[in-house]
Coordinates of C-alpha atoms in Angstrom, one line a residue:
M25 CA 5.0 -0.3 179.8
K26 CA 8.3 1.5 179.1
N27 CA 10.2 -1.7 179.6
I28 CA 8.0 -3.6 177.2
L29 CA 8.4 -0.8 174.6
F30 CA 12.2 -0.9 175.1
I31 CA 12.2 -4.7 174.5
A32 CA 10.2 -4.2 171.3
L33 CA 12.5 -1.5 169.9
T34 CA 15.6 -3.6 170.8
F35 CA 14.2 -6.6 169.0
I36 CA 13.5 -4.6 165.8
A37 CA 16.9 -2.9 165.9
C38 CA 18.7 -6.3 166.3
S39 CA 16.6 -7.9 163.7
Q40 CA 17.5 -5.4 161.1
A41 CA 21.1 -5.8 161.8
F42 CA 21.5 -9.6 162.4
S43 CA 18.3 -11.7 162.3
Q44 CA 16.6 -13.8 159.7
E45 CA 13.1 -13.4 160.9
L46 CA 11.2 -11.3 163.5
K47 CA 7.6 -11.7 164.6
M48 CA 5.6 -9.6 167.0
S49 CA 2.2 -10.9 168.1
A50 CA -0.3 -10.5 171.0
E51 CA -3.2 -12.1 172.7
L52 CA -6.2 -10.7 174.6
K53 CA -8.5 -13.2 176.3
P54 CA -11.3 -11.8 178.5
R55 CA -13.7 -14.5 179.9
F56 CA -16.9 -14.1 181.9
E57 CA -17.8 -17.0 184.2
A58 CA -20.8 -17.8 186.3
R59 CA -19.9 -20.6 188.8
H60 CA -22.2 -22.5 191.2
G61 CA -20.7 -25.9 191.9
F62 CA -17.6 -25.5 189.8
G63 CA -14.8 -27.8 191.0
T64 CA -16.8 -29.0 193.9
L65 CA -20.5 -29.4 194.9
A66 CA -22.3 -26.2 196.1
S67 CA -23.9 -26.0 199.5
P68 CA -27.4 -24.5 200.0
E69 CA -25.9 -21.4 201.5
D70 CA -23.5 -20.8 198.6
D71 CA -24.3 -18.0 196.1
P72 CA -23.1 -18.1 192.5
A73 CA -19.8 -16.5 191.7
L74 CA -19.7 -13.9 188.8
F75 CA -16.5 -12.5 187.5
I76 CA -14.5 -11.6 184.4
S77 CA -10.8 -12.7 184.1
Q78 CA -8.4 -11.5 181.5
R79 CA -5.1 -12.6 180.0
T80 CA -3.0 -10.0 178.1
R81 CA 0.2 -11.2 176.2
L82 CA 2.8 -9.6 174.0
R83 CA 5.1 -12.0 172.2
F84 CA 8.4 -11.5 170.4
D85 CA 9.9 -14.3 168.2
F86 CA 13.4 -13.9 166.8
A87 CA 15.1 -16.5 164.7
T88 CA 18.3 -17.1 162.7
E89 CA 19.7 -20.2 161.1
K90 CA 21.6 -21.1 164.3
Y91 CA 19.3 -20.0 167.1
Q92 CA 15.8 -18.9 168.2
F93 CA 14.8 -16.5 171.0
L94 CA 11.3 -16.0 172.4
V95 CA 9.9 -13.6 175.0
D96 CA 6.3 -13.9 176.1
V97 CA 5.2 -11.0 178.4
Q98 CA 2.0 -11.6 180.3
N99 CA -0.5 -9.9 182.6
V100 CA -3.3 -11.8 184.2
G101 CA -6.1 -10.4 186.4
V102 CA -9.8 -10.1 187.2
W103 CA -11.7 -7.0 186.2
G104 CA -12.0 -4.8 189.3
D105 CA -9.2 -6.5 191.3
V106 CA -7.6 -3.0 191.8
S107 CA -9.0 0.5 192.0
T108 CA -9.6 2.5 188.8
L109 CA -7.1 4.9 190.3
S110 CA -4.5 2.2 191.0
K111 CA -0.9 2.7 189.9
G112 CA -0.3 -1.0 189.2
D113 CA -1.9 -4.3 188.7
K114 CA -2.6 -6.9 191.4
N115 CA -0.5 -9.6 189.8
G116 CA 1.9 -7.3 187.9
T117 CA 3.5 -8.2 184.6
S118 CA 5.6 -11.4 184.3
F119 CA 7.4 -13.4 181.7
H120 CA 5.3 -16.5 180.8
Q121 CA 8.1 -17.6 178.5
A122 CA 11.6 -16.4 178.0
W123 CA 13.8 -19.0 176.3
G124 CA 16.6 -19.4 173.8
M125 CA 17.3 -22.4 171.5
Y126 CA 20.7 -23.0 169.8
H127 CA 21.0 -25.5 166.9
F128 CA 24.4 -27.2 167.1
S129 CA 23.3 -29.1 163.9
P130 CA 20.1 -29.9 162.1
K131 CA 19.7 -33.0 164.4
F132 CA 20.7 -31.5 167.8
A133 CA 19.6 -28.4 169.6
M134 CA 19.6 -27.0 173.2
K135 CA 16.7 -25.0 174.5
L136 CA 16.8 -23.3 177.9
G137 CA 14.9 -20.8 180.0
R138 CA 11.2 -20.4 181.0
Q139 CA 9.1 -22.4 178.5
E140 CA 5.9 -24.3 177.9
I141 CA 6.5 -28.1 177.9
S142 CA 3.7 -29.9 176.0
Y143 CA 3.6 -33.4 174.5
D144 CA 1.1 -35.6 172.7
D145 CA -2.5 -35.0 174.0
Q146 CA -1.1 -33.0 177.0
R147 CA -2.1 -35.7 179.5
I148 CA 1.2 -35.7 181.5
F149 CA 2.8 -32.5 180.2
G150 CA 0.7 -29.6 178.9
A151 CA 0.6 -25.8 178.5
V152 CA -2.7 -25.5 180.4
D153 CA -3.9 -22.8 178.0
W154 CA -7.4 -22.6 179.4
A155 CA -6.0 -21.2 182.7
Q156 CA -5.4 -17.5 182.2
Q157 CA -1.9 -17.8 183.6
A158 CA -1.2 -21.1 181.8
R159 CA 1.9 -23.2 182.8
S160 CA 5.6 -22.8 182.0
H161 CA 8.7 -24.5 183.4
D162 CA 12.2 -23.2 184.1
A163 CA 14.1 -25.9 182.3
L164 CA 16.9 -27.1 180.1
L165 CA 16.0 -29.3 177.1
F166 CA 18.1 -31.2 174.6
K167 CA 16.3 -31.9 171.3
I168 CA 17.6 -34.7 169.2
K169 CA 16.5 -36.1 165.8
P170 CA 17.6 -39.7 165.6
G171 CA 15.9 -40.0 162.2
E172 CA 13.7 -38.2 159.7
K173 CA 10.5 -39.5 161.4
S174 CA 11.7 -39.5 165.0
Q175 CA 12.2 -36.9 167.8
L176 CA 13.9 -37.3 171.3
D177 CA 13.6 -34.6 173.9
V178 CA 15.5 -34.9 177.2
G179 CA 14.7 -32.3 179.9
F180 CA 16.0 -31.2 183.2
A181 CA 14.7 -28.7 185.9
L182 CA 16.1 -27.6 189.3
N183 CA 14.1 -25.2 191.4
A184 CA 15.1 -22.9 194.3
N185 CA 13.6 -20.0 196.2
G186 CA 16.3 -17.6 195.1
E187 CA 20.1 -17.0 195.2
T188 CA 21.5 -18.1 198.5
N189 CA 25.0 -18.8 200.0
F190 CA 23.8 -22.0 201.8
G191 CA 21.1 -24.6 201.2
E192 CA 17.6 -23.8 202.4
D193 CA 14.2 -25.4 202.3
Y194 CA 12.3 -25.0 199.0
L195 CA 9.0 -23.3 199.9
V196 CA 7.1 -23.3 196.6
N197 CA 4.4 -26.0 196.4
Q198 CA 5.7 -27.9 193.4
Y199 CA 8.6 -30.1 192.3
K200 CA 12.1 -29.5 193.5
S201 CA 13.6 -31.1 190.5
L202 CA 12.7 -33.3 187.5
Q203 CA 14.2 -35.1 184.6
Y204 CA 12.4 -36.6 181.7
A205 CA 12.8 -38.1 178.3
W206 CA 10.1 -38.1 175.5
F207 CA 10.5 -40.1 172.3
H208 CA 8.1 -39.9 169.3
T209 CA 8.2 -41.7 166.0
N210 CA 6.0 -42.1 162.9
F211 CA 5.9 -45.7 161.7
S212 CA 3.8 -44.6 158.7
N213 CA 1.4 -41.8 157.6
N214 CA -1.2 -43.6 159.8
L215 CA 0.6 -44.9 162.9
D216 CA 2.5 -42.9 165.5
L217 CA 4.1 -43.9 168.8
S218 CA 5.2 -41.8 171.8
L219 CA 7.1 -42.9 174.9
L220 CA 7.6 -40.9 178.1
F221 CA 9.8 -41.3 181.2
L222 CA 9.5 -38.8 184.0
N223 CA 11.6 -38.7 187.2
N224 CA 9.7 -36.3 189.5
G225 CA 11.3 -35.0 192.7
M226 CA 9.1 -33.6 195.5
P227 CA 10.4 -32.1 198.7
Y228 CA 9.4 -33.4 202.2
D229 CA 10.6 -32.9 205.8
K230 CA 12.6 -35.8 207.2
T231 CA 13.3 -36.0 211.0
E232 CA 16.3 -37.8 212.4
N233 CA 17.5 -37.5 216.0
N234 CA 15.1 -34.6 216.6
N235 CA 16.6 -32.8 213.6
T236 CA 14.4 -32.0 210.7
K237 CA 15.8 -31.4 207.2
Q238 CA 14.1 -31.1 203.8
K239 CA 14.8 -34.0 201.5
T240 CA 13.6 -34.9 198.0
T241 CA 11.9 -38.1 197.1
Y242 CA 11.4 -39.3 193.5
S243 CA 8.6 -41.0 191.7
Q244 CA 8.9 -42.4 188.2
T245 CA 6.3 -42.3 185.4
I246 CA 6.8 -44.5 182.4
G247 CA 4.5 -45.3 179.5
G248 CA 3.4 -44.5 176.0
R249 CA 0.7 -43.4 173.6
V250 CA -0.3 -44.8 170.2
T251 CA -2.3 -43.0 167.5
Y252 CA -3.8 -44.4 164.3
K253 CA -5.6 -42.5 161.6
K254 CA -7.2 -43.9 158.5
D255 CA -9.7 -42.0 156.3
R256 CA -12.5 -40.8 158.6
L257 CA -11.4 -42.9 161.6
S258 CA -8.9 -42.0 164.3
L259 CA -7.9 -44.1 167.2
N260 CA -5.6 -43.6 170.2
G261 CA -4.7 -45.3 173.4
A262 CA -2.2 -44.7 176.2
T263 CA -1.0 -46.4 179.3
Y264 CA 1.4 -45.3 182.1
Y265 CA 2.7 -46.7 185.3
Q266 CA 4.0 -44.8 188.3
G267 CA 6.4 -46.1 190.9
G268 CA 8.9 -44.9 193.4
S269 CA 7.7 -42.8 196.4
T270 CA 5.9 -39.6 197.2
P271 CA 5.4 -37.4 200.3
N272 CA 2.5 -38.2 202.5
A273 CA -0.3 -35.6 203.1
A274 CA 1.6 -34.0 205.9
K275 CA 4.8 -33.9 203.9
D276 CA 6.8 -35.3 206.9
M277 CA 7.5 -38.8 205.5
T278 CA 7.3 -40.8 202.2
V279 CA 5.0 -43.5 201.1
D280 CA 5.5 -46.1 198.4
L281 CA 3.8 -45.4 195.1
S282 CA 2.3 -48.0 192.7
A283 CA -0.3 -46.6 190.3
Y284 CA -1.5 -47.0 186.7
Y285 CA -3.4 -45.1 184.0
L286 CA -5.2 -46.5 180.9
S287 CA -7.1 -44.7 178.1
A288 CA -8.6 -45.5 174.7
N289 CA -10.5 -43.2 172.3
A290 CA -12.2 -43.6 168.9
N291 CA -13.5 -40.8 166.7
F292 CA -15.3 -41.2 163.4
K293 CA -16.2 -38.4 161.0
L294 CA -19.7 -39.3 160.0
T295 CA -19.9 -36.5 157.4
D296 CA -17.9 -33.4 156.6
I297 CA -19.8 -31.7 159.4
F298 CA -20.5 -34.3 162.1
N299 CA -18.0 -36.1 164.3
L300 CA -18.9 -38.8 166.8
G301 CA -16.5 -40.3 169.4
A302 CA -16.3 -42.6 172.4
G303 CA -13.6 -43.2 174.9
F304 CA -12.6 -43.8 178.5
E305 CA -9.9 -43.0 181.0
L306 CA -9.0 -45.1 184.0
F307 CA -7.0 -43.8 186.9
S308 CA -6.0 -46.1 189.8
G309 CA -6.8 -44.8 193.2
N310 CA -6.7 -45.4 197.0
D311 CA -9.3 -47.3 198.8
Q312 CA -10.6 -45.4 201.8
D313 CA -10.3 -48.6 203.8
G314 CA -6.8 -49.3 202.4
D315 CA -3.3 -49.1 203.7
S316 CA -2.4 -45.4 204.4
N317 CA 1.3 -46.3 204.1
K318 CA 0.9 -47.0 200.4
N319 CA -0.2 -44.7 197.5
N320 CA -2.0 -46.3 194.6
A321 CA -3.4 -43.1 193.1
F322 CA -2.2 -42.1 189.7
N323 CA -1.2 -38.4 189.3
P324 CA -1.3 -36.8 185.8
F325 CA 1.1 -34.2 187.2
Y326 CA 1.7 -31.3 184.7
G327 CA -1.0 -32.1 182.1
T328 CA -3.7 -29.8 180.7
N329 CA -6.2 -31.4 183.0
H330 CA -9.1 -29.0 182.3
K331 CA -9.2 -30.6 178.8
F332 CA -10.1 -34.0 180.3
N333 CA -12.7 -35.5 182.7
G334 CA -15.3 -32.7 182.3
W335 CA -14.8 -29.0 182.0
M336 CA -16.2 -28.3 185.5
D337 CA -12.8 -29.3 186.9
Y338 CA -13.9 -31.8 189.5
F339 CA -10.9 -34.1 188.9
Y340 CA -7.2 -33.5 188.8
V341 CA -7.3 -29.7 188.4
G342 CA -5.7 -28.8 191.7
N343 CA -7.8 -31.4 193.4
H344 CA -8.5 -35.2 193.6
A345 CA -4.8 -36.1 194.1
N346 CA -4.2 -39.2 196.2
N347 CA -7.9 -39.9 196.2
V348 CA -10.1 -42.8 195.0
G349 CA -9.1 -42.6 191.3
L350 CA -11.5 -42.3 188.5
F351 CA -13.2 -44.2 185.7
D352 CA -14.5 -41.7 183.1
V353 CA -16.6 -42.8 180.1
Y354 CA -17.5 -40.2 177.5
V355 CA -19.2 -39.8 174.2
P356 CA -18.2 -36.6 172.4
L357 CA -20.3 -35.2 169.5
G358 CA -18.9 -32.4 167.3
V359 CA -20.4 -30.2 164.6
T360 CA -18.3 -27.9 162.4
K361 CA -19.6 -25.8 159.6
D362 CA -17.7 -22.8 158.1
K363 CA -17.1 -20.5 161.0
V364 CA -19.3 -22.3 163.5
G365 CA -18.3 -25.1 165.9
L366 CA -20.4 -27.0 168.4
K367 CA -19.4 -29.7 171.0
L368 CA -21.5 -31.8 173.3
I369 CA -19.7 -34.2 175.7
P370 CA -21.5 -36.3 178.3
H371 CA -19.2 -37.8 181.0
F372 CA -20.1 -40.7 183.2
F373 CA -17.9 -40.8 186.4
S374 CA -17.1 -43.6 188.7
A375 CA -14.6 -44.1 191.5
N376 CA -11.9 -46.7 191.0
G377 CA -11.2 -47.1 194.7
T378 CA -13.5 -47.9 197.6
I379 CA -15.6 -45.1 199.1
L380 CA -16.9 -45.5 202.6
K381 CA -20.1 -44.0 204.1
P382 CA -19.9 -42.5 207.7
G383 CA -20.7 -46.0 209.2
F384 CA -17.9 -47.6 207.2
E385 CA -20.3 -49.2 204.8
K386 CA -19.1 -49.2 201.2
A387 CA -20.7 -46.6 199.0
D388 CA -21.7 -47.0 195.3
S389 CA -18.8 -46.3 193.0
Y390 CA -20.9 -44.2 190.6
L391 CA -20.1 -40.5 191.2
G392 CA -22.4 -38.7 188.6
T393 CA -22.8 -37.4 185.1
E394 CA -21.5 -34.2 183.7
I395 CA -22.8 -32.6 180.5
D396 CA -20.5 -30.1 178.7
F397 CA -21.6 -27.9 175.8
E398 CA -19.5 -25.4 173.8
F399 CA -20.2 -23.0 171.0
R400 CA -17.5 -21.2 169.0
Y401 CA -17.7 -18.7 166.2
Q402 CA -14.9 -17.0 164.2
L403 CA -15.8 -13.4 163.8
V404 CA -12.8 -12.5 161.6
K405 CA -9.3 -13.8 161.2
D406 CA -7.6 -13.7 164.7
V407 CA -10.8 -13.1 166.6
M408 CA -13.0 -15.9 168.1
I409 CA -16.0 -15.9 170.4
F410 CA -16.7 -18.9 172.6
A411 CA -19.6 -19.8 175.0
G412 CA -20.3 -22.8 177.1
Y413 CA -22.5 -24.4 179.6
S414 CA -21.9 -27.4 181.9
Q415 CA -24.0 -29.1 184.6
M416 CA -23.1 -31.8 187.1
F417 CA -25.7 -34.4 188.1
A418 CA -23.9 -35.8 191.2
T419 CA -24.7 -38.7 193.5
E420 CA -24.3 -39.3 197.2
S421 CA -20.9 -40.8 196.5
M422 CA -19.7 -37.6 195.0
E423 CA -20.9 -35.8 198.2
L424 CA -18.8 -38.2 200.2
I425 CA -15.5 -37.3 198.4
K426 CA -16.3 -33.6 197.6
G427 CA -18.7 -32.3 200.3
G428 CA -21.5 -29.9 199.3
S429 CA -24.9 -31.1 198.1
K430 CA -25.9 -33.2 195.1
D431 CA -29.4 -31.6 195.3
E432 CA -28.1 -28.2 194.5
V433 CA -28.0 -27.0 190.9
N434 CA -24.3 -27.5 190.2
N435 CA -23.6 -25.7 187.0
W436 CA -21.2 -23.4 185.2
G437 CA -21.6 -21.0 182.3
W438 CA -19.0 -18.9 180.4
I439 CA -18.4 -16.5 177.5
M440 CA -14.9 -15.8 176.1
V441 CA -13.5 -13.7 173.3
T442 CA -9.9 -14.1 172.0
F443 CA -7.9 -11.7 170.0
K444 CA -4.6 -13.0 168.5
P445 CA -3.2 -10.4 166.1
T446 CA 0.2 -10.5 164.5
F447 CA 1.5 -7.0 164.4
F448 CA 4.7 -7.6 162.5
K449 CA 6.4 -10.5 160.7
K450 CA 9.3 -10.0 158.4
K451 CA 12.3 -11.8 157.1
F452 CA 15.6 -9.9 156.7
N453 CA 18.9 -10.5 155.0
E454 CA 17.4 -12.8 152.4
P455 CA 19.7 -13.7 149.6
K456 CA 18.9 -12.1 146.3
G457 CA 18.0 -14.3 143.4

């Protein structure tokens, strides 16, 4: 706490002497959850899980004409994970973000440090704000404006366990290095286009002449997303292809990758209150009777995957990688009136790859239906309350890929309150008129 106070006082002192603008803000997000069949099907012997998690953040934004600086101090935990007499927290305090950005010119800037990387609908790169810890990358970005309506970001990341004198195996379960380029342009007030290229490097162990060394293998993701808005109608579609190679399940060799993704969505504002939509997402996958030396499963990598494919996190939220793919059809309904918002989203899930029964007979591709409901209400400015309920109606095919029992009541309920106050915001050294 003393260190955080010191940072705050330093920011204020520097801002009065040199800066153009300083902002101090915070976030508090406690969330109660009741889980029974969240992420995977429950078994008859499983009891519901009840807990309250909490995110606490303190943010400092500092900006001048030539550079910006941001520090995001964060603590994440579960109520009761340490004794009431504990001297510290289980997870401690960390920096969710700590970055600086220097503007060489109005059209070229460099941003480096720990930062959220989020683009478009957050399908491939997202901040994962639902997760209390969220996601940030240690990365270097170059931000370029080729024109008034265009933006090009080029990013680089290189990860290591720590400072060493010699090379060593990277032990964190994530990418060793990555490079990407994202381009966005507005053709008109109605039509936008984004293009993405990602070169993703994953570590694996390669054995030659009885000597095992860690190597890095690279996969490539390339594709784009189009959005169109006109009056009450909004449309979007995206497609991506993945090639290159990835580590196998044992991470002791590589397999060739060839996978695809396709999505389309339509949303129509029926009235000033009601919204109705329809859409689908299609992920290629592996057949359970297919070639194990090839990988045809698309991976959304660093996206905000809780946002998609049902809020019960059955797919692509730390799971379902290198599996049978997914075909998800959904029909969202939204209601917004003053401070109240409601959402109802049914999802209809099917496998894209072949699922086998224990006797090697092919199973039905239909996996089940999930119903998601959310209520939100703005109590006052900066304070929101949310509540939700979801239930999965699974099939035998879901049991085959997930385990558990389709006959159990697989559901999830939650209540969350968010506080997002701004303590201090002021511009300094403004020219006098």
